[in-house]
Amino acid sequence: MLERVCESGKSLDELPIPKLLAGYEGLLKDDHLPISIRRVAQAKAASLRVKAHAQSELLALRKGQQDTDSKLAALRAEQSEIQQRLTDKIISYTAVGQLQPSTLQNGGGTLYRLTDPASGRTLCYVRSNDAKFGTFLEKFVGVKGELVSEPQLSVKALVATDVAVVDPAEVTRKVSAQIIPPSLLTARPAVQASTGTGDNQ
């Protein structure tokens, strides 16, 4: 019976080696066991002890592989979640609109107008000393900075710290701002500063 189990063609991890080894060791405890059978049992038991050790190492290796696979799966899931968060991240600006030159030039820094692309109305003025702002003229942009009131201007001025091209289609979806062109306010209202009287200066 033990021979048939040993030679059943099963893989090492499937063999009931501890049970087989216990069977042979049980036989060897029989003081009346014929010498020829005892020698066979001793040889089989010795072989099974080697196989038991190999089986133990194999199972430990497989468990380690499973643990590694589980950790990798968890890391991939976390990476996917982080990537999704980055994709869904809302970018905030102080104001968004089409950047236009202004004929009004007073105070420190060059003065620009941020307008509603649909109507051309001035949303706010943008003040900056950075020459790169000139490369964003006629483009729809997001501007970061501090909104200030200037008595000589009809709407607020934005002392800019940064500017970037923005996709108008992403406004109120992935792009938020305190000042948003009225023409882009569709699904939900946004916090908006005064849009002024529509001057074109």
mmCIF file of C-alpha atoms in Angstrom:
data_model
loop_
_atom_site.group_PDB
_atom_site.id
_atom_site.type_symbol
_atom_site.label_atom_id
_atom_site.label_comp_id
_atom_site.label_asym_id
_atom_site.label_seq_id
_atom_site.Cartn_x
_atom_site.Cartn_y
_atom_site.Cartn_z
ATOM 1 C CA MET A 1 0.000 0.000 0.000
ATOM 2 C CA LEU A 2 2.791 2.412 0.948
ATOM 3 C CA GLU A 3 4.658 1.545 -2.249
ATOM 4 C CA ARG A 4 1.616 2.335 -4.394
ATOM 5 C CA VAL A 5 1.195 5.741 -2.721
ATOM 6 C CA CYS A 6 4.895 6.570 -3.188
ATOM 7 C CA GLU A 7 4.805 5.681 -6.850
ATOM 8 C CA SER A 8 1.430 7.254 -7.643
ATOM 9 C CA GLY A 9 3.013 9.913 -9.899
ATOM 10 C CA LYS A 10 2.060 12.801 -7.633
ATOM 11 C CA SER A 11 4.287 15.854 -7.368
ATOM 12 C CA LEU A 12 6.456 16.326 -4.286
ATOM 13 C CA ASP A 13 4.120 18.806 -2.607
ATOM 14 C CA GLU A 14 1.119 16.507 -3.126
ATOM 15 C CA LEU A 15 2.634 13.384 -1.543
ATOM 16 C CA PRO A 16 1.436 12.530 2.002
ATOM 17 C CA ILE A 17 5.063 12.178 3.089
ATOM 18 C CA PRO A 18 4.543 12.690 6.849
ATOM 19 C CA LYS A 19 1.880 9.997 6.841
ATOM 20 C CA LEU A 20 4.074 7.607 4.844
ATOM 21 C CA LEU A 21 7.070 8.261 7.072
ATOM 22 C CA ALA A 22 4.980 7.613 10.179
ATOM 23 C CA GLY A 23 3.867 4.319 8.634
ATOM 24 C CA TYR A 24 7.386 3.084 8.029
ATOM 25 C CA GLU A 25 8.585 4.269 11.427
ATOM 26 C CA GLY A 26 5.678 2.369 12.947
ATOM 27 C CA LEU A 27 6.827 -0.788 11.172
ATOM 28 C CA LEU A 28 10.362 -0.346 12.471
ATOM 29 C CA LYS A 29 9.067 -0.337 16.051
ATOM 30 C CA ASP A 30 7.903 -3.897 15.587
ATOM 31 C CA ASP A 31 10.562 -6.082 17.215
ATOM 32 C CA HIS A 32 9.243 -9.133 15.350
ATOM 33 C CA LEU A 33 9.622 -7.577 11.892
ATOM 34 C CA PRO A 34 11.614 -9.869 9.529
ATOM 35 C CA ILE A 35 15.101 -8.525 8.820
ATOM 36 C CA SER A 36 14.495 -8.271 5.056
ATOM 37 C CA ILE A 37 11.376 -6.125 5.540
ATOM 38 C CA ARG A 38 13.155 -4.067 8.231
ATOM 39 C CA ARG A 39 15.934 -3.170 5.797
ATOM 40 C CA VAL A 40 13.408 -2.111 3.147
ATOM 41 C CA ALA A 41 11.497 -0.057 5.739
ATOM 42 C CA GLN A 42 14.708 1.591 6.960
ATOM 43 C CA ALA A 43 15.681 2.523 3.383
ATOM 44 C CA LYS A 44 12.211 3.867 2.641
ATOM 45 C CA ALA A 45 12.108 5.837 5.894
ATOM 46 C CA ALA A 46 15.521 7.377 5.169
ATOM 47 C CA SER A 47 14.358 8.336 1.674
ATOM 48 C CA LEU A 48 11.126 9.807 3.047
ATOM 49 C CA ARG A 49 13.020 11.910 5.595
ATOM 50 C CA VAL A 50 14.984 13.494 2.734
ATOM 51 C CA LYS A 51 11.762 14.028 0.783
ATOM 52 C CA ALA A 52 10.043 15.475 3.865
ATOM 53 C CA HIS A 53 12.799 18.068 4.187
ATOM 54 C CA ALA A 54 12.600 18.896 0.474
ATOM 55 C CA GLN A 55 8.800 19.112 0.665
ATOM 56 C CA SER A 56 9.018 21.479 3.636
ATOM 57 C CA GLU A 57 11.423 23.759 1.763
ATOM 58 C CA LEU A 58 9.237 23.675 -1.347
ATOM 59 C CA LEU A 59 6.108 24.636 0.597
ATOM 60 C CA ALA A 60 7.990 27.434 2.386
ATOM 61 C CA LEU A 61 9.258 28.706 -0.978
ATOM 62 C CA ARG A 62 5.756 28.655 -2.440
ATOM 63 C CA LYS A 63 4.341 30.469 0.573
ATOM 64 C CA GLY A 64 7.065 33.094 0.239
ATOM 65 C CA GLN A 65 6.197 33.471 -3.456
ATOM 66 C CA GLN A 66 2.511 33.866 -2.608
ATOM 67 C CA ASP A 67 3.340 36.509 0.005
ATOM 68 C CA THR A 68 5.505 38.341 -2.545
ATOM 69 C CA ASP A 69 2.745 38.151 -5.169
ATOM 70 C CA SER A 70 0.223 39.497 -2.655
ATOM 71 C CA LYS A 71 2.515 42.406 -1.756
ATOM 72 C CA LEU A 72 3.126 43.167 -5.436
ATOM 73 C CA ALA A 73 -0.618 43.094 -6.109
ATOM 74 C CA ALA A 74 -1.203 45.477 -3.194
ATOM 75 C CA LEU A 75 1.539 47.819 -4.458
ATOM 76 C CA ARG A 76 0.073 47.783 -7.974
ATOM 77 C CA ALA A 77 -3.380 48.569 -6.585
ATOM 78 C CA GLU A 78 -1.938 51.414 -4.508
ATOM 79 C CA GLN A 79 -0.022 52.752 -7.513
ATOM 80 C CA SER A 80 -3.188 52.622 -9.619
ATOM 81 C CA GLU A 81 -5.124 54.464 -6.918
ATOM 82 C CA ILE A 82 -2.445 57.159 -6.628
ATOM 83 C CA GLN A 83 -2.356 57.538 -10.407
ATOM 84 C CA GLN A 84 -6.131 57.900 -10.468
ATOM 85 C CA ARG A 85 -5.965 60.542 -7.747
ATOM 86 C CA LEU A 86 -3.343 62.454 -9.721
ATOM 87 C CA THR A 87 -5.500 62.190 -12.825
ATOM 88 C CA ASP A 88 -8.547 63.426 -10.945
ATOM 89 C CA LYS A 89 -6.661 66.110 -9.036
ATOM 90 C CA ILE A 90 -8.246 69.534 -9.280
ATOM 91 C CA ILE A 91 -5.839 72.336 -10.159
ATOM 92 C CA SER A 92 -6.656 75.645 -8.514
ATOM 93 C CA TYR A 93 -5.939 79.108 -9.902
ATOM 94 C CA THR A 94 -6.874 82.538 -8.674
ATOM 95 C CA ALA A 95 -8.436 83.375 -12.045
ATOM 96 C CA VAL A 96 -8.856 81.861 -15.496
ATOM 97 C CA GLY A 97 -9.587 83.575 -18.786
ATOM 98 C CA GLN A 98 -8.097 84.782 -22.037
ATOM 99 C CA LEU A 99 -5.002 86.935 -21.528
ATOM 100 C CA GLN A 100 -5.076 90.231 -23.441
ATOM 101 C CA PRO A 101 -2.866 93.327 -23.461
ATOM 102 C CA SER A 102 -4.117 96.442 -21.704
ATOM 103 C CA THR A 103 -3.811 100.049 -22.831
ATOM 104 C CA LEU A 104 -3.822 101.065 -19.187
ATOM 105 C CA GLN A 105 -0.344 101.000 -17.755
ATOM 106 C CA ASN A 106 0.069 102.409 -14.262
ATOM 107 C CA GLY A 107 1.735 101.262 -11.072
ATOM 108 C CA GLY A 108 4.459 98.640 -10.880
ATOM 109 C CA GLY A 109 4.660 95.840 -13.429
ATOM 110 C CA THR A 110 3.041 95.378 -16.839
ATOM 111 C CA LEU A 111 -0.747 95.346 -16.799
ATOM 112 C CA TYR A 112 -2.733 92.744 -18.753
ATOM 113 C CA ARG A 113 -6.442 91.959 -18.965
ATOM 114 C CA LEU A 114 -7.992 88.562 -18.250
ATOM 115 C CA THR A 115 -11.177 88.331 -20.303
ATOM 116 C CA ASP A 116 -14.180 86.108 -21.000
ATOM 117 C CA PRO A 117 -13.339 84.594 -24.436
ATOM 118 C CA ALA A 118 -17.016 84.586 -25.406
ATOM 119 C CA SER A 119 -17.760 88.244 -24.697
ATOM 120 C CA GLY A 120 -14.367 89.922 -24.409
ATOM 121 C CA ARG A 121 -15.416 91.409 -21.062
ATOM 122 C CA THR A 122 -12.623 92.075 -18.580
ATOM 123 C CA LEU A 123 -12.762 89.747 -15.578
ATOM 124 C CA CYS A 124 -9.761 91.257 -13.822
ATOM 125 C CA TYR A 125 -6.455 92.911 -14.560
ATOM 126 C CA VAL A 126 -3.219 90.981 -14.207
ATOM 127 C CA ARG A 127 -0.064 92.724 -13.040
ATOM 128 C CA SER A 128 3.359 91.101 -13.538
ATOM 129 C CA ASN A 129 7.018 91.919 -14.140
ATOM 130 C CA ASP A 130 7.644 88.483 -15.674
ATOM 131 C CA ALA A 131 8.369 88.773 -19.407
ATOM 132 C CA LYS A 132 6.962 85.282 -20.021
ATOM 133 C CA PHE A 133 3.428 86.643 -19.632
ATOM 134 C CA GLY A 134 3.825 88.246 -23.060
ATOM 135 C CA THR A 135 4.088 84.757 -24.609
ATOM 136 C CA PHE A 136 0.642 83.840 -23.249
ATOM 137 C CA LEU A 137 -1.258 86.675 -24.971
ATOM 138 C CA GLU A 138 -4.477 85.592 -26.735
ATOM 139 C CA LYS A 139 -4.319 82.230 -24.918
ATOM 140 C CA PHE A 140 -6.752 80.858 -22.338
ATOM 141 C CA VAL A 141 -4.748 80.684 -19.134
ATOM 142 C CA GLY A 142 -4.912 80.110 -15.408
ATOM 143 C CA VAL A 143 -3.192 82.712 -13.250
ATOM 144 C CA LYS A 144 -2.120 82.356 -9.623
ATOM 145 C CA GLY A 145 -1.511 85.284 -7.329
ATOM 146 C CA GLU A 146 -3.151 87.783 -4.990
ATOM 147 C CA LEU A 147 -6.292 89.724 -5.841
ATOM 148 C CA VAL A 148 -6.083 93.376 -4.811
ATOM 149 C CA SER A 149 -8.341 96.387 -5.245
ATOM 150 C CA GLU A 150 -6.953 99.356 -7.131
ATOM 151 C CA PRO A 151 -9.195 102.465 -7.105
ATOM 152 C CA GLN A 152 -8.104 103.547 -10.578
ATOM 153 C CA LEU A 153 -9.237 100.226 -12.104
ATOM 154 C CA SER A 154 -12.859 99.222 -12.699
ATOM 155 C CA VAL A 155 -12.259 95.616 -11.591
ATOM 156 C CA LYS A 156 -9.784 93.922 -9.274
ATOM 157 C CA ALA A 157 -6.146 93.456 -10.165
ATOM 158 C CA LEU A 158 -4.316 90.183 -9.754
ATOM 159 C CA VAL A 159 -0.681 90.453 -8.700
ATOM 160 C CA ALA A 160 0.472 87.332 -10.528
ATOM 161 C CA THR A 161 2.964 84.749 -9.343
ATOM 162 C CA ASP A 162 2.425 82.120 -12.060
ATOM 163 C CA VAL A 163 0.585 81.493 -15.315
ATOM 164 C CA ALA A 164 -0.177 78.373 -17.363
ATOM 165 C CA VAL A 165 -2.245 77.460 -20.411
ATOM 166 C CA VAL A 166 -5.562 75.885 -19.411
ATOM 167 C CA ASP A 167 -8.094 73.877 -21.385
ATOM 168 C CA PRO A 168 -11.405 75.790 -21.104
ATOM 169 C CA ALA A 169 -13.267 72.460 -21.244
ATOM 170 C CA GLU A 170 -11.651 71.471 -17.932
ATOM 171 C CA VAL A 171 -12.880 74.563 -16.072
ATOM 172 C CA THR A 172 -15.312 73.619 -13.241
ATOM 173 C CA ARG A 173 -14.266 69.966 -13.800
ATOM 174 C CA LYS A 174 -10.548 69.669 -13.135
ATOM 175 C CA VAL A 175 -9.720 73.348 -12.945
ATOM 176 C CA SER A 176 -11.121 75.687 -10.293
ATOM 177 C CA ALA A 177 -10.660 79.394 -9.744
ATOM 178 C CA GLN A 178 -12.062 82.314 -7.778
ATOM 179 C CA ILE A 179 -12.683 84.181 -11.011
ATOM 180 C CA ILE A 180 -14.175 82.231 -13.927
ATOM 181 C CA PRO A 181 -15.622 83.564 -17.203
ATOM 182 C CA PRO A 182 -19.453 83.582 -16.956
ATOM 183 C CA SER A 183 -19.657 81.824 -20.325
ATOM 184 C CA LEU A 184 -17.957 78.764 -18.801
ATOM 185 C CA LEU A 185 -20.227 78.523 -15.758
ATOM 186 C CA THR A 186 -22.592 75.769 -16.808
ATOM 187 C CA ALA A 187 -23.022 72.818 -14.459
ATOM 188 C CA ARG A 188 -22.373 74.608 -11.188
ATOM 189 C CA PRO A 189 -21.655 78.132 -9.979
ATOM 190 C CA ALA A 190 -18.155 79.102 -8.910
ATOM 191 C CA VAL A 191 -16.933 81.662 -6.451
ATOM 192 C CA GLN A 192 -16.380 84.675 -8.651
ATOM 193 C CA ALA A 193 -15.170 88.186 -8.141
ATOM 194 C CA SER A 194 -16.770 91.197 -9.814
ATOM 195 C CA THR A 195 -16.636 90.997 -13.597
ATOM 196 C CA GLY A 196 -16.702 94.724 -13.970
ATOM 197 C CA THR A 197 -18.404 96.733 -16.679
ATOM 198 C CA GLY A 198 -16.861 95.035 -19.680
ATOM 199 C CA ASP A 199 -14.169 97.551 -20.468
ATOM 200 C CA ASN A 200 -11.684 96.813 -23.248
ATOM 201 C CA GLN A 201 -8.732 98.775 -21.975
#
